[in-house]
Coordinates of C-alpha atoms and ligand atoms in Angstrom, one line a residue:
X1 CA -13.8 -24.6 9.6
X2 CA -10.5 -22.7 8.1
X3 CA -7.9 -25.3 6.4
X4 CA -5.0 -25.4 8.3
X5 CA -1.7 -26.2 6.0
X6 CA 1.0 -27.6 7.6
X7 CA 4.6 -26.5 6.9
X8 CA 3.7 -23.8 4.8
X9 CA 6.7 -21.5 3.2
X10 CA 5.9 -18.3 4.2
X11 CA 8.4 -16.4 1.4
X12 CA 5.4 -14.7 -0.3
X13 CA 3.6 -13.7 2.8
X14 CA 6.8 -11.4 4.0
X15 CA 8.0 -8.3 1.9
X16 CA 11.6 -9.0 3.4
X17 CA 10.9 -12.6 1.4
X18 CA 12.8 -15.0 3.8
X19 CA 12.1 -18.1 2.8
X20 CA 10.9 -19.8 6.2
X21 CA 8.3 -22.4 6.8
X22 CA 5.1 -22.1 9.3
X23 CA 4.6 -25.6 11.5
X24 CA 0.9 -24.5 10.3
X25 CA -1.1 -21.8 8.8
X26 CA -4.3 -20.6 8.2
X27 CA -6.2 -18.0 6.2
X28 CA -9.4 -16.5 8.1
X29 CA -11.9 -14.8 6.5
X30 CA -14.7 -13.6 9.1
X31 CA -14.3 -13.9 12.8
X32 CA -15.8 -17.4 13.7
X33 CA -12.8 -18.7 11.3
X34 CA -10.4 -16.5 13.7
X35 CA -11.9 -18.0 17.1
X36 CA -11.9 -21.3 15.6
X37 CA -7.9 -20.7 14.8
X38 CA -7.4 -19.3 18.6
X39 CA -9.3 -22.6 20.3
X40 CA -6.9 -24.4 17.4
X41 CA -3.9 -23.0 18.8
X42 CA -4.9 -23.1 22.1
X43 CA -5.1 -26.8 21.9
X44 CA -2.3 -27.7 20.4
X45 CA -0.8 -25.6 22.4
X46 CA 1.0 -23.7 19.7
X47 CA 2.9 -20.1 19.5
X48 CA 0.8 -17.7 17.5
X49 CA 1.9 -15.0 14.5
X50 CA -0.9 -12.9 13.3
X51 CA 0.3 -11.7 10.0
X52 CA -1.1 -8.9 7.8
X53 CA 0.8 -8.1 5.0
X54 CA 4.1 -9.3 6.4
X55 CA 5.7 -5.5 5.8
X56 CA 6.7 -5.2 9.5
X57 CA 8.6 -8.2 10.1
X58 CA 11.5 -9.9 10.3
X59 CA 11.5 -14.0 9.7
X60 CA 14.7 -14.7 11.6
X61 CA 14.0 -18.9 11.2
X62 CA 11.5 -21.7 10.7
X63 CA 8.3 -20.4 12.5
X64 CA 7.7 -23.4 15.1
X65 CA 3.6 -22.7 15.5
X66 CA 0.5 -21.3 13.9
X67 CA 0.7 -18.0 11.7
X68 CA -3.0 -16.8 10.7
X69 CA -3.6 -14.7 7.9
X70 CA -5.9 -12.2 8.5
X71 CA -8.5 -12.1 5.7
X72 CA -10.8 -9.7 6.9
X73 CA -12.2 -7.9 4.7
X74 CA -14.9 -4.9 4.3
X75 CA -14.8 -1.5 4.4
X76 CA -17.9 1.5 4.9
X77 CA -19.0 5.3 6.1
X78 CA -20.4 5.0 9.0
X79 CA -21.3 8.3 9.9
X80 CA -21.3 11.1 7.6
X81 CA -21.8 14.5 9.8
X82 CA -21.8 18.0 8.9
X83 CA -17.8 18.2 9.6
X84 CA -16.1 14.8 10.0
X85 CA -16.6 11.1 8.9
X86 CA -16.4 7.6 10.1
X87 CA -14.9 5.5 8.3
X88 CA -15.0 1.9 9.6
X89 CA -12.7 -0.7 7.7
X90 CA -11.7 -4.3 8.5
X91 CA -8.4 -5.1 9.7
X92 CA -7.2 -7.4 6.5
X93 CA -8.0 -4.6 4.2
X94 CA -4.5 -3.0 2.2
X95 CA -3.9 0.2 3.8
X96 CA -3.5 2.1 0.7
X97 CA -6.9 0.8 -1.0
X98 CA -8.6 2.7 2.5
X99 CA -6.4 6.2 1.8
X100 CA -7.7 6.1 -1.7
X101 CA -11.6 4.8 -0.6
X102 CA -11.5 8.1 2.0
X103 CA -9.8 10.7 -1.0
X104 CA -12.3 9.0 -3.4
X105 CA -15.3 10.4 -0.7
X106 CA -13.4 13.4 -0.1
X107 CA -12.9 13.1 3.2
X108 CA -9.2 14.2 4.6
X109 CA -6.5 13.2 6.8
X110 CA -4.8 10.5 5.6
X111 CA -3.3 11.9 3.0
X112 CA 0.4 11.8 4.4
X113 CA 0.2 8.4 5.0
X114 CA 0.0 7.8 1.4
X115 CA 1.5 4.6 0.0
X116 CA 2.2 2.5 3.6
X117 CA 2.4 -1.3 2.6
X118 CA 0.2 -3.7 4.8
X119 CA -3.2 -4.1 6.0
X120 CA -5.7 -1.7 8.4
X121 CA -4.8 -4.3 10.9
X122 CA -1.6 -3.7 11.6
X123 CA -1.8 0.1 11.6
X124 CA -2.4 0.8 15.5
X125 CA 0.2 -1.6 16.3
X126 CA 3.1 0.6 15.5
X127 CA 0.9 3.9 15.2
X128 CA 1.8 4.1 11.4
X129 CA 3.3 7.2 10.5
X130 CA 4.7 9.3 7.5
X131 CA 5.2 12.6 6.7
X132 CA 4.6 14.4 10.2
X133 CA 0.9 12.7 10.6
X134 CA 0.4 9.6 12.7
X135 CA -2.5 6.9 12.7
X136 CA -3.6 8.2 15.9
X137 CA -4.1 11.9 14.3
X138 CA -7.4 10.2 12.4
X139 CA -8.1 7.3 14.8
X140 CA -11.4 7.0 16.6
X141 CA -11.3 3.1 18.0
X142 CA -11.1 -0.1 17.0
X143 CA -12.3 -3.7 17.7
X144 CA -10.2 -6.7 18.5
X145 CA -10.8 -10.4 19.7
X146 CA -8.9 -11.4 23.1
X147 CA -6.7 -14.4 22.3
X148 CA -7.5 -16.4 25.4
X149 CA -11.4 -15.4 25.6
X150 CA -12.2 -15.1 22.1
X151 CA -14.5 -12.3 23.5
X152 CA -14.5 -9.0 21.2
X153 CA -13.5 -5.5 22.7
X154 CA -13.4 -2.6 21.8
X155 CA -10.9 0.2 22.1
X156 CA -10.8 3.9 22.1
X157 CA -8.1 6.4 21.7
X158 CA -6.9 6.2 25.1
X159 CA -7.5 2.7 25.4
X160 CA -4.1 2.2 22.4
X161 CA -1.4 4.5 24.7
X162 CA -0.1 5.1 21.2
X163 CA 3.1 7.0 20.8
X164 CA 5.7 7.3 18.8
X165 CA 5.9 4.1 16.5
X166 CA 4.2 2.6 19.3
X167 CA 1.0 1.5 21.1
X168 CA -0.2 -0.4 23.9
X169 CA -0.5 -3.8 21.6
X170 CA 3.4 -4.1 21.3
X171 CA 3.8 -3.0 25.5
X172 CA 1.2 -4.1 28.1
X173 CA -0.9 -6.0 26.0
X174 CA 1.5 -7.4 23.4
X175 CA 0.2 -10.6 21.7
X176 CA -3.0 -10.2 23.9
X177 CA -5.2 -9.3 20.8
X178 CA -5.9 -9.5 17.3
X179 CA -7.3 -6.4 15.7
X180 CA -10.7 -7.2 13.7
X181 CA -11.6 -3.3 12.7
X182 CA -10.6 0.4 13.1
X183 CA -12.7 3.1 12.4
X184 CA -11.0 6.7 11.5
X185 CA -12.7 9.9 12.1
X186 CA -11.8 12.0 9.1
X187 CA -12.1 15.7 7.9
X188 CA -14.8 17.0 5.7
X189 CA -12.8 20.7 5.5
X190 CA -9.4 19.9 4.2
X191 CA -6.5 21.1 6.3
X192 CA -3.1 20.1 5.0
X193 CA 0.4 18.9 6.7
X194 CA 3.1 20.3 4.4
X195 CA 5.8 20.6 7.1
X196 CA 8.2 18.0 5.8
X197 CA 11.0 19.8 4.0
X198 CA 10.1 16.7 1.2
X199 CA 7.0 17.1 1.0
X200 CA 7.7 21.2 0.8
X201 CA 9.8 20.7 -1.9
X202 CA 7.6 18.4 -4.0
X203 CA 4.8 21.4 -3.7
X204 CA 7.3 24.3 -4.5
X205 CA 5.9 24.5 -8.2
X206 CA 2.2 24.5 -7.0
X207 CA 0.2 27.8 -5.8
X208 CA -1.2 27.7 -2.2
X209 CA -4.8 27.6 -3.8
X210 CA -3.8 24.7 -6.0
X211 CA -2.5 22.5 -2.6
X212 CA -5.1 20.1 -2.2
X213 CA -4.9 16.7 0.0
X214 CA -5.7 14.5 -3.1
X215 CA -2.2 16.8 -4.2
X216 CA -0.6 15.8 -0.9
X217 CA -1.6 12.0 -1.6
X218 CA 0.1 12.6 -4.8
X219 CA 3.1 14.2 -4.0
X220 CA 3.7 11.3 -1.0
X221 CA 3.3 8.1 -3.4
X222 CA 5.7 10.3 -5.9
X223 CA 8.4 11.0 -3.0
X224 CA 8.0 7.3 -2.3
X225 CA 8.0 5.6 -5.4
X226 CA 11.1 7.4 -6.2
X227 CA 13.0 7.1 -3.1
X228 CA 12.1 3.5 -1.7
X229 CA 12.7 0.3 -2.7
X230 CA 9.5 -1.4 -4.0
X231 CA 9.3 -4.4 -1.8
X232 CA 8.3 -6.8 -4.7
X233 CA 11.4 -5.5 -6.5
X234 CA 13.6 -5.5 -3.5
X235 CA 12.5 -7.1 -0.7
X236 CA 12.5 -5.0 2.4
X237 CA 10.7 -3.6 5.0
X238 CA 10.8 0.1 5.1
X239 CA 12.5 1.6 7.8
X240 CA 14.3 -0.5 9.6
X241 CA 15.2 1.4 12.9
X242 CA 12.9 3.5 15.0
X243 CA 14.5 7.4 15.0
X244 CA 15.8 7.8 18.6
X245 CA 15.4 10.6 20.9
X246 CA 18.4 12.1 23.2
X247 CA 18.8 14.6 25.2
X248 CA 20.2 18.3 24.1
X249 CA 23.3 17.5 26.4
X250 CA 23.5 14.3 24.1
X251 CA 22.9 16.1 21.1
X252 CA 25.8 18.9 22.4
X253 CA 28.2 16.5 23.2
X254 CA 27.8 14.8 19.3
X255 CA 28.3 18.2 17.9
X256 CA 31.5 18.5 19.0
X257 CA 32.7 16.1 16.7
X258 CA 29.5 16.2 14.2
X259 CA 28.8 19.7 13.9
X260 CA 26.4 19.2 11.2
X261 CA 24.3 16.4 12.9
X262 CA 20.6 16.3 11.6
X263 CA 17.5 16.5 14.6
X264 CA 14.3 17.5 15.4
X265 CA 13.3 19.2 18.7
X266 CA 10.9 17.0 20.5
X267 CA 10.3 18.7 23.8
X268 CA 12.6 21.1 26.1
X269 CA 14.8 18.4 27.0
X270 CA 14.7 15.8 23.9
X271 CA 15.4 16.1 20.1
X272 CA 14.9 13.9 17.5
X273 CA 18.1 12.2 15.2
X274 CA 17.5 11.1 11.7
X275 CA 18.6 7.5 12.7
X276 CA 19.3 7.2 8.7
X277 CA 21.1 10.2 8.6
X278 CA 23.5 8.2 12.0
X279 CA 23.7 4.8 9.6
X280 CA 25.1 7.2 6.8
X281 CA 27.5 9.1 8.7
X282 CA 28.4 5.5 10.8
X283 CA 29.5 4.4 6.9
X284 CA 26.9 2.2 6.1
X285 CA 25.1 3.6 3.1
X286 CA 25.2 1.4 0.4
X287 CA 27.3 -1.2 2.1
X288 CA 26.6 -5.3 1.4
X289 CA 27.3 -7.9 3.4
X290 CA 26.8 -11.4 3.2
X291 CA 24.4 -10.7 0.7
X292 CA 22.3 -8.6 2.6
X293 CA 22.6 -4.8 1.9
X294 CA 22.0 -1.1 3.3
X295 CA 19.8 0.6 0.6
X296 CA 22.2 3.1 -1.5
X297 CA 19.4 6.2 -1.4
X298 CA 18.1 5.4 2.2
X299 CA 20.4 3.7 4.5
X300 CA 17.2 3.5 7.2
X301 CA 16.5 0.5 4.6
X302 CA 17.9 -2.6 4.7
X303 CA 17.3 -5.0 1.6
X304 CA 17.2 -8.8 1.0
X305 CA 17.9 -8.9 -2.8
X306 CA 19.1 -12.6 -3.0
X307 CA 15.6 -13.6 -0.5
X308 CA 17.8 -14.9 2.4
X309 CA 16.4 -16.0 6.3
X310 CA 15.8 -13.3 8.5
X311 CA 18.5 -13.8 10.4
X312 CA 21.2 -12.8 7.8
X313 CA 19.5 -9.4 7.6
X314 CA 19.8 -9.4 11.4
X315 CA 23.5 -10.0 11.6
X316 CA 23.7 -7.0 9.9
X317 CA 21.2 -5.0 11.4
X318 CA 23.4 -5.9 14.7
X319 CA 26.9 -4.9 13.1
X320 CA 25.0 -1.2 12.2
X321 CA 23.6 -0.8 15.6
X322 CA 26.9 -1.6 17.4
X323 CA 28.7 0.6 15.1
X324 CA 26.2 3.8 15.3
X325 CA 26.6 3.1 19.1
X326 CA 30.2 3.4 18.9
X327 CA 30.5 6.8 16.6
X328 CA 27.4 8.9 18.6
X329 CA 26.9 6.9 21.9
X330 CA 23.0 6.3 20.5
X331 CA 21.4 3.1 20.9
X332 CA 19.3 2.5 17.9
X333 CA 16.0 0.7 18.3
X334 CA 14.6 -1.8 16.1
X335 CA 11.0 -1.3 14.1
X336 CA 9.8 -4.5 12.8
X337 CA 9.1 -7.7 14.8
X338 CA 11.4 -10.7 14.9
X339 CA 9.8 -14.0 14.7
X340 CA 10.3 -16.6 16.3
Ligands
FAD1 P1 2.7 -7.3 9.5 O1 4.1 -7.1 9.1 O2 1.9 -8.4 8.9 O3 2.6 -7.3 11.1 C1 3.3 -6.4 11.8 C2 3.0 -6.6 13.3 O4 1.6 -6.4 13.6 C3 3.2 -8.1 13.7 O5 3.7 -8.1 15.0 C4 1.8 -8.7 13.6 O6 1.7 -9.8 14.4 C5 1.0 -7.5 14.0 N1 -0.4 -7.6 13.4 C6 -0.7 -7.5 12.1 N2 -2.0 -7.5 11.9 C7 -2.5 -7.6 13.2 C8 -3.9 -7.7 13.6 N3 -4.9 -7.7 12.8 N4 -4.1 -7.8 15.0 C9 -3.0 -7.9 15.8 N5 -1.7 -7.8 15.5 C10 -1.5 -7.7 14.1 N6 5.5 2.1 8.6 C11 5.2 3.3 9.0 O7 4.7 3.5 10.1 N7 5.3 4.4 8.1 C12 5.8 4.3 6.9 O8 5.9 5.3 6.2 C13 6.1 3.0 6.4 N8 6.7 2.8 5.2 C14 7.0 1.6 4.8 C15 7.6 1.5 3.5 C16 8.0 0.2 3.1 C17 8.5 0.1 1.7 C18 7.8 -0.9 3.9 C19 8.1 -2.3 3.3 C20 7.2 -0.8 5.1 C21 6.9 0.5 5.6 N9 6.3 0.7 6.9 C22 6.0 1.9 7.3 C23 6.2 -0.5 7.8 C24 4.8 -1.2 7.6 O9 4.3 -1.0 6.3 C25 3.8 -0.9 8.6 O10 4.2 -1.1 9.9 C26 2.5 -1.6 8.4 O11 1.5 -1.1 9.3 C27 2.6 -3.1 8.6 O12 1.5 -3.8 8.1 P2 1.4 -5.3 7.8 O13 0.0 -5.7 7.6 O14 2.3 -5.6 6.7 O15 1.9 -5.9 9.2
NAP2 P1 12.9 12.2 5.3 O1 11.8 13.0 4.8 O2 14.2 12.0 4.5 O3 13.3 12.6 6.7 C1 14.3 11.9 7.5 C2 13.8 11.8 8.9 O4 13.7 13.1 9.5 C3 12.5 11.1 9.0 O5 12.7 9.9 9.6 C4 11.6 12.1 9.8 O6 11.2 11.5 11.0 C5 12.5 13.2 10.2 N1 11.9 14.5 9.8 C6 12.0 15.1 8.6 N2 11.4 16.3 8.6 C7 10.9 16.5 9.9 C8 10.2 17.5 10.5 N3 9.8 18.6 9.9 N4 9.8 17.3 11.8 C9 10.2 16.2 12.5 N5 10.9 15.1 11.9 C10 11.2 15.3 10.6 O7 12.3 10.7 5.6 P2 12.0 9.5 4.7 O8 12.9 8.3 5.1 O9 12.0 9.9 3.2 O10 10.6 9.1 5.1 C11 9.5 10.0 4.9 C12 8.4 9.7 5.9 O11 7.9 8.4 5.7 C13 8.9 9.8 7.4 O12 7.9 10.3 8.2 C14 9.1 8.3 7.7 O13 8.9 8.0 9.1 C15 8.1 7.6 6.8 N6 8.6 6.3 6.4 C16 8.5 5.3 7.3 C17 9.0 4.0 7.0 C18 8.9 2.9 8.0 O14 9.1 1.8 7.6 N7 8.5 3.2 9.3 C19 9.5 3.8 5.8 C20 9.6 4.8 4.9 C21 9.1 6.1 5.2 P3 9.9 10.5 11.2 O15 10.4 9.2 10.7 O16 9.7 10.5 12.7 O17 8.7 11.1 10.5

């Protein structure tokens, strides 16, 4: 049987660092630990978090039920054919120690997403993506326990309805599942995603010949150690909006006044806005409130320097969106998950 801690302080298990307390929480470590957490929850009749490495949210308050931990851990080839390879890793597993496993067996496609904090876990929830390459690019399925059953399913590409920043686990089945594995199908012949004006930059002083994904992997922790905020430095958690999609007669009508607005053609009808280029133009880069702050390099990033509740970071979050709305008529979407 797991131990289960009662109010536990859950500061170290969230890179924003808000120093809230669990009712209970547990650590599981192979699956019959998990069910025996569900039944636990069930009984006592208790809210559930399922936390990975805490990256993607926000702990607005005290968190009135049980958080578990997921300590899953594992990771192998499963198939190695002439041109791809599965690679099947379990869901507590750090997401960066998997990119280098793959590079280290030379097989490709993960490269871009170089450097993500958190676990294998969470990585279908919100379709992880960086650098114009999304989880679902390398996905093949996953498995997952259903909370009420306990019985293990399993999921194909279809099955996650992932999109962008999104999947079927935060819409129809939200809080229906924990995820227990994920297995990538990955490249044996390298083919390379450069098309980030970042990333283009970074490999200007390379040769074509010399642009390898091992290279790309490079180049991406480089970008990222030297334009974000290292979470145990400054506690935050990435990006904090979602980039949102308008219409060209949206985009037309910001023009007028923002003639140099920043976006990225989606479809015929929709284009893409840098939601940190909005915060910047809005006024917010670099601005601190209440001891909360919008990152000076990114304004996407919001930081918690002085480790407050979730909630202060929230109030601010609230004043940017309002503002942003106000100035370009966008409603900005938030990316990480507010508990409670
Ligand atoms: P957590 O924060 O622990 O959980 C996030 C959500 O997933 C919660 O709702 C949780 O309940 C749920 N969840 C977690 N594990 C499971 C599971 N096993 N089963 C079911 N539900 C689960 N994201 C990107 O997409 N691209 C980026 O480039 C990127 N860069 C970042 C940079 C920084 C500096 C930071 C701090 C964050 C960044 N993120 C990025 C956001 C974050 O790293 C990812 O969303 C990551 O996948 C979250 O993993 P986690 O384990 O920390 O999840
Ligand atoms: P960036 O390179 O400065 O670009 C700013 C924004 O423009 C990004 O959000 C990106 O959208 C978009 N963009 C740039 N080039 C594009 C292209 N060729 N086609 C379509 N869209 C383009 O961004 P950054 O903040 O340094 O982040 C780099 C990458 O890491 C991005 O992909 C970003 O999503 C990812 N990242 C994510 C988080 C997170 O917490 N979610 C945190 C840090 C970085 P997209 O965001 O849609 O890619």
């Amino acid at each position: 049987m797991p131990l289960y801690l009662p109010h536990f302080n859950l500061q170290d298990y969230n890179t924003l660092a808000s120093p809230v307390f669990a009712h209970c929480f547990v650590s599981v470590h192979n699956e019959d630990e998990l069910r025996d957490a569900l039944l636990y929850a069930k009984k006592e009749n208790l809210p559930l978090l399922i936390l990975g490495g805490g990256s993607n949210i926000v702990l607005r308050d005290d968190f009135p039920g049980l958080v578990i931990h997921i300590q899953l851990f594992g990771k192998q080839i499963e198939r190695d054919h002439a041109d791809c390879v599965y690679v099947k890793a379990a869901a507590g597993e750090n997401w960066q120690d998997l990119v280098e496993f793959c590079l280290d067996y030379h097989c490709w496609g993960l490269e871009n997403l170089s450097l993500i904090p958190g676990t294998v876990g969470a990585a279908p929830i919100q379709n992880i993506g960086a650098y114009g390459v999304e989880l679902k690019d390398v996905f093949s399925e996953l498995t997952a326990i259903n909370i009420q059953s306990g019985l293990p399913v399993t999921f194909t590409l279809d099955g996650c309805q992932f999109g962008y920043r999104d999947s079927i686990f935060k819409g129809a089945l939200k809080d229906q599942y924990v995820i227990t594995s994920v297995t990538l199908k990955l490249n044996k012949h390298p083919s390379v995603q450069t098309r980030y004006p970042a990333l283009q930059q970074e490999l200007a002083v390379y040769s074509a010949d010399d642009i390898t994904p091992q290279l790309i992997s490079d180049c991406v922790c480089d970008i990222r150690r030297r334009k974000l905020p290292d979470p145990h430095d400054i506690p935050n958690v990435g990006s904090f909006f979602k980039n949102p999609l308008v219409s060209i007669a949206h985009l037309q009508r910001i023009q007028q006044t923002f003639a140099d607005v920043v976006f990225y053609p989606v479809d015929d009808t929709q284009v893409k806005l840098p939601a940190g280029w909005l915060i910047e133009r809005a006024g917010w880069k670099g601005v601190s409130e209440e001891g909360v702050a919008v990152h000076a390099h990114q304004a996407l990033v919001l930081i918690n320097p002085n480790r407050l509740r979730g909630d202060v970071v929230l109030q601010l979050a609230d004043k940017i969106v309002a503002s942003v709305q106000k100035t370009f008529g966008v409603e900005l979407e938030q990316e990480p998950r507010v508990y409670p």
